[in-house]
Short mmCIF file of C-alpha atoms in Angstrom, two decimals:
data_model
loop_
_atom_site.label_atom_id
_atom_site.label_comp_id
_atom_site.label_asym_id
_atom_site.label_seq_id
_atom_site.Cartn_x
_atom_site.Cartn_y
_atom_site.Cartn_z
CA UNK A 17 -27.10 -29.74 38.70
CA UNK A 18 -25.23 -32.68 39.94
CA UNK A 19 -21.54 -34.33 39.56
CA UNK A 20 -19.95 -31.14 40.50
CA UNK A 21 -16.36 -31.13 41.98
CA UNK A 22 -15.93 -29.58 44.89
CA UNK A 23 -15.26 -25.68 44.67
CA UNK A 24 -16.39 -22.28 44.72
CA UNK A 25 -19.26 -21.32 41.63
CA UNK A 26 -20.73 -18.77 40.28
CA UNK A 27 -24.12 -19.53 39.37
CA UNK A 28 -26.42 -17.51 36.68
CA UNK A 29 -29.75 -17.77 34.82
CA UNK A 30 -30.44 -16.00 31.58
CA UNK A 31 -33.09 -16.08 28.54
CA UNK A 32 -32.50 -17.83 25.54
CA UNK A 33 -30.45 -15.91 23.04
CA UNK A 34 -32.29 -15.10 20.00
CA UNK A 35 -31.81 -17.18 16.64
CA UNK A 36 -30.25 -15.61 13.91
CA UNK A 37 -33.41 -16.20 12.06
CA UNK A 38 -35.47 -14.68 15.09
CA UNK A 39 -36.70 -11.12 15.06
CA UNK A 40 -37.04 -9.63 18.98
CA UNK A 41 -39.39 -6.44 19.49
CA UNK A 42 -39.42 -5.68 22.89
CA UNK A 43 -37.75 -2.89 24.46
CA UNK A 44 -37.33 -5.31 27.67
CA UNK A 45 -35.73 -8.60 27.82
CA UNK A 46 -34.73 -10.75 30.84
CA UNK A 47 -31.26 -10.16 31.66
CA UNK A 48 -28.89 -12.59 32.76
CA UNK A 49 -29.21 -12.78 36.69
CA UNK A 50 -26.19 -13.98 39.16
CA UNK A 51 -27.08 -15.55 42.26
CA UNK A 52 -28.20 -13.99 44.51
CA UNK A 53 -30.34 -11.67 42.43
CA UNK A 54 -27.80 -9.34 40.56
CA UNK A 55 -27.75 -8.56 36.87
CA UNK A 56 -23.39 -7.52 37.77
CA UNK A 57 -20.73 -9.98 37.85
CA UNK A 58 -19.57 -8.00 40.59
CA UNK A 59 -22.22 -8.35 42.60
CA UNK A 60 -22.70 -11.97 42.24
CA UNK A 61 -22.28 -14.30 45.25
CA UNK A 62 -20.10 -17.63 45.01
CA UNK A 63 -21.51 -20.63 46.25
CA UNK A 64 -19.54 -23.45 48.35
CA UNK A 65 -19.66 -27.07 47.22
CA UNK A 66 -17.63 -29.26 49.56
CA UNK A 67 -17.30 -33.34 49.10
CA UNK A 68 -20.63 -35.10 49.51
CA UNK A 69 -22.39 -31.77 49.95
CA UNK A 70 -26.10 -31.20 48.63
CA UNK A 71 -26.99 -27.91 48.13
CA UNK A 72 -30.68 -26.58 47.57
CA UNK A 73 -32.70 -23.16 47.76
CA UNK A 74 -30.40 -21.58 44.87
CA UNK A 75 -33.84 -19.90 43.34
CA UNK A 76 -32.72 -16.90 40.70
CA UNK A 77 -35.35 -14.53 40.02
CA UNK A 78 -34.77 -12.56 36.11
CA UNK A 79 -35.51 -8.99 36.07
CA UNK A 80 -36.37 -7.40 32.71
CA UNK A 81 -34.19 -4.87 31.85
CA UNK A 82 -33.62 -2.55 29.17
CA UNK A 83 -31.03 -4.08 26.80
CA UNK A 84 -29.26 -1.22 24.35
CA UNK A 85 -26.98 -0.73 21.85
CA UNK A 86 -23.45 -0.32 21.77
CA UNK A 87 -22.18 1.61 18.36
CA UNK A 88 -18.13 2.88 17.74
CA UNK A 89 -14.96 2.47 15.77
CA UNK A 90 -12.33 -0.22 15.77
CA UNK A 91 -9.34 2.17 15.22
CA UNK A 92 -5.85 0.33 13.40
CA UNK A 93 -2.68 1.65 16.02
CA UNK A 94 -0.95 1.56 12.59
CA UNK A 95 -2.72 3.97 10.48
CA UNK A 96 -5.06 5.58 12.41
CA UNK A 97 -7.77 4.64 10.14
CA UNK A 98 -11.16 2.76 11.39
CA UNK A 99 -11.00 -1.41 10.70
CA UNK A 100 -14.23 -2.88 9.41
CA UNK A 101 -12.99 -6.63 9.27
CA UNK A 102 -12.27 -6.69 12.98
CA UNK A 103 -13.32 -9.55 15.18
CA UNK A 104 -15.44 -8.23 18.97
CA UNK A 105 -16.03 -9.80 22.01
CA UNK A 106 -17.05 -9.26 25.77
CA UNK A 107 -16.42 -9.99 28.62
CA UNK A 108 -18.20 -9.28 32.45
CA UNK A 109 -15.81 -8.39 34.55
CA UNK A 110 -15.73 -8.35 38.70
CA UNK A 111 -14.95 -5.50 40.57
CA UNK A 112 -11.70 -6.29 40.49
CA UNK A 113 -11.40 -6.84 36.97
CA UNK A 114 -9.51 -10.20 37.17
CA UNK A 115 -12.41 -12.10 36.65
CA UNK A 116 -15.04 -12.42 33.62
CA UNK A 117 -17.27 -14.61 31.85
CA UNK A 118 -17.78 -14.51 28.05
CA UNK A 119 -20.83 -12.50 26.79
CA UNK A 120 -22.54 -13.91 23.65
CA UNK A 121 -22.65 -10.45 21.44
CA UNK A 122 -22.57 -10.77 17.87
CA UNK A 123 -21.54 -7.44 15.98
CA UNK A 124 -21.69 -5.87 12.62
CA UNK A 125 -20.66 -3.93 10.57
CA UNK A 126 -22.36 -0.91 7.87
CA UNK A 127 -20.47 0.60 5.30
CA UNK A 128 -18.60 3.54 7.38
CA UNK A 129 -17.16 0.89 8.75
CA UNK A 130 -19.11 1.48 12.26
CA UNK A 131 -19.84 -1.81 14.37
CA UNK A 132 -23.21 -2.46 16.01
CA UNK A 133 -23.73 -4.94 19.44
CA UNK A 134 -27.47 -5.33 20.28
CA UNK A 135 -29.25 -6.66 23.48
CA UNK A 136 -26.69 -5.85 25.89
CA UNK A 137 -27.22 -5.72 29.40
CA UNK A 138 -26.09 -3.12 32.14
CA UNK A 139 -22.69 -4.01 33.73
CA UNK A 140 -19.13 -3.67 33.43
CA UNK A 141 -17.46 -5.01 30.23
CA UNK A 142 -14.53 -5.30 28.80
CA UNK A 143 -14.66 -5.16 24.96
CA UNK A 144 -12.13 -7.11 22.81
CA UNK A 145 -11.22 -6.54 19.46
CA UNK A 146 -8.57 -8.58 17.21
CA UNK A 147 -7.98 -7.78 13.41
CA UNK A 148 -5.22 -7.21 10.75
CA UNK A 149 -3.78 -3.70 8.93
CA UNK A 150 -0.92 -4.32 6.64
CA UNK A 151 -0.42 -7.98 7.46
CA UNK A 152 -0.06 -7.70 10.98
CA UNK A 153 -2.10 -8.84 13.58
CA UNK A 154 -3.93 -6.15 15.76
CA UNK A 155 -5.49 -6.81 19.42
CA UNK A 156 -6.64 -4.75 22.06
CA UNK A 157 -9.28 -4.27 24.73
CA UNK A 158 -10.63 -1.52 27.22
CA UNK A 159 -12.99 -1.48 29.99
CA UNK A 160 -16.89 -0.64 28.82
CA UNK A 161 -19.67 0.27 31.40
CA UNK A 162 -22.99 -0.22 30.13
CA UNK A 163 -25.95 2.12 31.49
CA UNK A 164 -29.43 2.02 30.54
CA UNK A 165 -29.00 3.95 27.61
CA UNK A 166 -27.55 2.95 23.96
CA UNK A 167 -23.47 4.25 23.47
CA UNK A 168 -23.14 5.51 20.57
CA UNK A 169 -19.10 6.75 20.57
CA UNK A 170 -16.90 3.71 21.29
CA UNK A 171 -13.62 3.96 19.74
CA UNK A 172 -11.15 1.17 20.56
CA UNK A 173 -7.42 1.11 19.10
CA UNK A 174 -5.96 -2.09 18.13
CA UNK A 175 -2.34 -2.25 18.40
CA UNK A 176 0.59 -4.98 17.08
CA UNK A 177 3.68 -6.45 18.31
CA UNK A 178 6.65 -4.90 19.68
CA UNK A 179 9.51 -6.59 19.42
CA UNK A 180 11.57 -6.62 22.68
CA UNK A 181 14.92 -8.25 24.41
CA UNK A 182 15.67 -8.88 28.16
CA UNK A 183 19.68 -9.48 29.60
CA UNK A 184 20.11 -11.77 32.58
CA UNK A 185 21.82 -9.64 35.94
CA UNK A 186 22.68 -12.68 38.44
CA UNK A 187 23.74 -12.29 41.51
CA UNK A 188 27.72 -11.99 42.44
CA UNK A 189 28.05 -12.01 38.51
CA UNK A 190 27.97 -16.24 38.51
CA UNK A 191 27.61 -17.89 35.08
CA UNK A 192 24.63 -20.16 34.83
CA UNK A 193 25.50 -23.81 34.00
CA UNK A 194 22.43 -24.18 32.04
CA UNK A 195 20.33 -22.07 29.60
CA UNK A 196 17.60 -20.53 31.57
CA UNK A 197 13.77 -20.09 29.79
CA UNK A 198 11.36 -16.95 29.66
CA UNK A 199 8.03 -16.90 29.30
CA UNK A 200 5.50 -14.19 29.50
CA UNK A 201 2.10 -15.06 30.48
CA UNK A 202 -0.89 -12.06 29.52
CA UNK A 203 -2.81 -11.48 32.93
CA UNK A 204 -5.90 -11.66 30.88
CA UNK A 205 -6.72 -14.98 29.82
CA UNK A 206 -7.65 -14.33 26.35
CA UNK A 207 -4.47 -13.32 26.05
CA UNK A 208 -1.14 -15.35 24.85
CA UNK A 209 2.10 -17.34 26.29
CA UNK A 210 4.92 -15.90 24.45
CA UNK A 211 8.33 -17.82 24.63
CA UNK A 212 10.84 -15.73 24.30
CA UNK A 213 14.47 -17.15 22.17
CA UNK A 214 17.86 -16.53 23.07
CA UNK A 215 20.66 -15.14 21.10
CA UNK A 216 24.11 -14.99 22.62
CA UNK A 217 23.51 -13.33 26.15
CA UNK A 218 20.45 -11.29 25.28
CA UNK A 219 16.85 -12.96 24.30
CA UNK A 220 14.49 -11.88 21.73
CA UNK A 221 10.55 -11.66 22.32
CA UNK A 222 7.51 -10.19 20.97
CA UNK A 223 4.28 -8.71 23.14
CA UNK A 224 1.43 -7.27 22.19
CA UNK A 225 1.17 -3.46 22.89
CA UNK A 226 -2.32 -3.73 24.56
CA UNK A 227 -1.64 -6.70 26.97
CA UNK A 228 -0.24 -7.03 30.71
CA UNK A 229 2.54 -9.83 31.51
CA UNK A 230 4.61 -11.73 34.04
CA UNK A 231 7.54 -13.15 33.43
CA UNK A 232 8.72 -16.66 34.75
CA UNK A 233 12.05 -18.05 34.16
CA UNK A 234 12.38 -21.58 34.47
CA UNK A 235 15.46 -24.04 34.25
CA UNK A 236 17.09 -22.00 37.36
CA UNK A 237 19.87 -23.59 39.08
CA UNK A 238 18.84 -24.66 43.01
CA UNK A 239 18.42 -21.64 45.73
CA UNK A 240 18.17 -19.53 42.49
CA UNK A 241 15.17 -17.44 41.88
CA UNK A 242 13.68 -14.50 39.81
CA UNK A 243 13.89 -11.26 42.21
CA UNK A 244 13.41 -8.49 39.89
CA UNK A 245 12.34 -7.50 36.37
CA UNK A 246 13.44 -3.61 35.48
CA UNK A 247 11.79 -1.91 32.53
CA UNK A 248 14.02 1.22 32.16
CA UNK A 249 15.35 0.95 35.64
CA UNK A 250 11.96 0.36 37.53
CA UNK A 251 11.06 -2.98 39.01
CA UNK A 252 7.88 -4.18 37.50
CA UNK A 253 7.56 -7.57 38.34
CA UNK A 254 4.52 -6.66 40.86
CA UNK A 255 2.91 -4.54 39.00
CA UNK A 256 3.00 -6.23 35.76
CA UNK A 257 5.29 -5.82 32.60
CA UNK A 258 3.01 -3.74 29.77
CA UNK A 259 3.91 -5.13 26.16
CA UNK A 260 4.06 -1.60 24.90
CA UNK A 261 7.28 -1.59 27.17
CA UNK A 262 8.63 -4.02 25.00
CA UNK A 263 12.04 -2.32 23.17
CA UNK A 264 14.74 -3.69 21.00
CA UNK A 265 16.94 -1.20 21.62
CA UNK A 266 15.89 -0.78 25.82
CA UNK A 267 16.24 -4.49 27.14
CA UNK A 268 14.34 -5.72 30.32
CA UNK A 269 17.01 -6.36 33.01
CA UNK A 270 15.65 -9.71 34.38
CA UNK A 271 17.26 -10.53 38.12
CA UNK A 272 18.36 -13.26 39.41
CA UNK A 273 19.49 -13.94 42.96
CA UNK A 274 20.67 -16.43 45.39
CA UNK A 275 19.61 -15.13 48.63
CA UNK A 276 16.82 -16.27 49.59
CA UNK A 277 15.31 -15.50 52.99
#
């Protein structure tokens, strides 16, 4: 592999997915391997590429490993009732899980509405799911650990938009020269950017119930800066804003101060 910018990689080796017109029999596949050796994204070690650097004895031996099955229920937050037209993906995720790399796992679908991911590796997941009840768009995700046996009882709720509003507090009470944005960025990065509009002093917003956010606000005037963000009086901004927080009626407080240190 050659051209590479300088940087930190993860490199991995893995058997040719099967063709949908392909048939695969055994019980034992090669799994996709992470230098050095490990069939877990947590367990994989970077490598180092600095400017002009050559780098050589990255040799990744595949294991074969039992691949299962992974069966359950995409459940609407709505109704309560199972969703057969929803789309699934995966993810690996570190130990930490703020890192992952897409997983290539096609499911279906029978007629109780039960999905069906083959070949799947051990490892932590994360399992996404995105689909529609009522006109309304439906997303969520959970964390999935895969053993060496099939999982038969996976039931993940999908749930929509809440509709939210924030209220600026600034510091000493000062009125802003300038309209100041918000925007909510999902910590996952399937997730998305949401803008949020203003209407006389409050602003209007939508998140998605099953996603984590922080909030930036940009256009600040100088030595101003974002210091806190209270959801029903707590300060979240460290921990991250959930979207099923998000309340019409409840506004985020977003803070803005002055004095710096």
């Amino acid at each position: 592999m050659f051209g590479l910018q300088p940087g930190s990689y993860i490199v991995a080796a893995g058997e040719r997915s099967a063709g949908a017109n392909e048939q695969v029999h055994e019980a034992l596949r090669y799994a996709t391997t992470f230098y050095v050796n490990a069939t877990k994204l947590s367990e994989a070690v970077a490598v180092r590429v600095e400017y002009g650097q050559e780098i050589g004895g990255i040799d990744i031996f595949l294991a074969r490993v039992r691949k299962v099955k992974i069966h359950g229920h995409i459940i609407s937050g709505l109704t309560g009732e199972a969703v057969a037209s929803a789309s699934i993906a995966m993810q690996r995720v570190d130990a930490h899980n703020t890192a992952s790399i897409a997983v290539t796992a096609p499911a279906t679908f029978d007629r109780d509405k039960r999905f069906e991911i083959r070949d799947v590796t051990p490892g932590a997941y994360a399992i996404w799911a995105e689909g529609a009840d009522g006109g309304k768009a439906l997303v969520g995700h959970a964390p999935l650990t895969v053993a060496e046996s099939d999982i038969d009882n996976v039931e993940l709720t999908i749930l929509s938009e809440r509709a939210g509003s924030g209220v600026l507090a600034v510091d000493g009470g000062v009125k802003l020269g300038e309209p100041v944005r918000l925007r909510f960025e999902p910590r996952n990065e399937r997730g998305k950017a949401v803008e949020a509009s203003q209407q006389g002093e409050a602003f209007q917003f939508s998140l998605m119930g099953d996603e984590r956010y922080d909030l930036f606000v940009t256009n600040l005037p100088n030595d101003y800066y974002l210091s806190a963000v209270r959801v029903n009086g707590v300060d979240m901004m460290a921990l991250g804003i959930e979207g099923n927080a998000a309340s019409a009626s409840r506004p985020f407080e977003v803070v803005l101060n002055s004095r710096g240190g």
